[in-house]
CSV table of C-alpha atoms in Angstrom, one decimal:
chain,number,residue,atom,x,y,z
A,235,MET,CA,-27.7,74.6,-44.5
A,236,SER,CA,-30.7,73.2,-46.3
A,237,ILE,CA,-32.6,70.0,-45.8
A,238,VAL,CA,-33.6,68.8,-49.2
A,239,TYR,CA,-36.2,65.8,-49.2
A,240,LYS,CA,-36.4,64.1,-52.4
A,241,CYS,CA,-38.3,61.1,-53.9
A,242,ARG,CA,-36.1,57.9,-53.9
A,243,HIS,CA,-38.0,56.8,-56.9
A,244,CYS,CA,-38.2,59.8,-59.2
A,245,GLY,CA,-35.9,62.0,-57.8
A,246,ASP,CA,-38.1,64.9,-57.8
A,247,VAL,CA,-37.6,67.6,-54.8
A,248,ILE,CA,-40.5,67.0,-52.5
A,249,GLY,CA,-39.7,70.2,-50.3
A,250,GLN,CA,-36.8,71.8,-48.8
A,251,LEU,CA,-36.1,73.7,-45.3
A,252,GLU,CA,-33.8,76.6,-45.2
A,253,GLN,CA,-32.6,76.8,-41.7
A,254,ARG,CA,-29.5,77.4,-39.8
A,255,VAL,CA,-30.3,75.3,-36.9
A,256,ILE,CA,-33.0,72.5,-37.0
A,257,ASP,CA,-34.3,70.5,-34.2
A,258,THR,CA,-34.0,67.0,-35.7
A,259,THR,CA,-36.5,65.6,-33.3
A,260,VAL,CA,-39.3,67.9,-34.7
A,261,LEU,CA,-38.5,66.2,-37.9
A,262,GLY,CA,-38.9,63.0,-36.3
A,263,TRP,CA,-35.3,61.9,-37.2
A,264,ASP,CA,-34.9,60.4,-33.3
A,265,LYS,CA,-37.9,57.9,-34.4
A,266,LEU,CA,-35.6,56.5,-37.1
A,267,SER,CA,-33.5,53.2,-36.5
A,268,ASN,CA,-29.9,53.7,-37.2
A,269,GLU,CA,-30.3,51.5,-40.6
A,270,ASP,CA,-33.2,53.6,-41.8
A,271,LYS,CA,-30.9,56.9,-41.0
A,272,LYS,CA,-28.1,55.3,-43.0
A,273,GLU,CA,-30.5,54.6,-46.0
A,274,MET,CA,-32.5,57.7,-45.7
A,275,ILE,CA,-30.0,60.7,-44.7
A,276,GLU,CA,-27.3,62.0,-46.8
A,277,TYR,CA,-25.0,64.5,-45.7
A,278,GLN,CA,-23.6,66.8,-48.4
A,279,ALA,CA,-20.0,68.4,-48.3
A,280,ASN,CA,-21.4,71.8,-48.4
A,281,GLY,CA,-23.5,71.1,-45.1
A,282,ASP,CA,-26.9,70.4,-46.7
A,283,VAL,CA,-28.8,67.2,-45.9
A,284,HIS,CA,-30.7,65.2,-48.8
A,285,ILE,CA,-33.5,63.0,-47.1
A,286,GLN,CA,-34.8,60.1,-49.2
A,287,SER,CA,-38.4,60.0,-49.1
A,288,ILE,CA,-41.4,59.3,-51.5
A,289,CYS,CA,-43.7,61.6,-53.4
A,290,GLU,CA,-47.5,61.6,-53.7
A,291,ASN,CA,-47.3,60.5,-57.3
A,292,CYS,CA,-44.8,57.4,-56.6
A,293,GLU,CA,-46.8,56.4,-53.6
A,294,GLU,CA,-50.1,56.5,-55.5
A,295,SER,CA,-48.1,54.2,-58.2
A,296,LEU,CA,-46.9,51.8,-55.3
A,297,GLY,CA,-50.7,51.5,-54.1
A,298,HIS,CA,-52.0,50.6,-57.4
A,299,HIS,CA,-49.3,48.3,-58.3
A,300,PRO,CA,-47.8,46.5,-55.1
A,301,GLU,CA,-45.3,44.3,-56.8
A,302,TYR,CA,-43.3,47.6,-57.2
A,303,HIS,CA,-42.3,47.5,-53.8
A,304,GLU,CA,-39.8,44.2,-54.6
A,305,LEU,CA,-37.9,46.7,-56.9
A,306,ASP,CA,-35.4,49.5,-55.6
A,307,TYR,CA,-36.5,51.8,-58.6
A,308,PHE,CA,-39.6,51.3,-60.5
A,309,ILE,CA,-39.5,54.5,-62.5
A,310,GLN,CA,-36.8,54.2,-65.6
């Protein structure tokens, strides 16, 4: 099982955890609302989990262009 963190805006892989057993409370998933979990966490058929997050480059772009927060995707 892999947990893959991907940027929701550009699609780049931010990081990946290769573990058989992972305590999701250590990852902070217990702090997410049910709505956030549905939006951010995708369970794959092969057992992998994909987490939608934001990379440093996209976070910086949002900081410089706050109007991008209105868009679902600002990188075309």
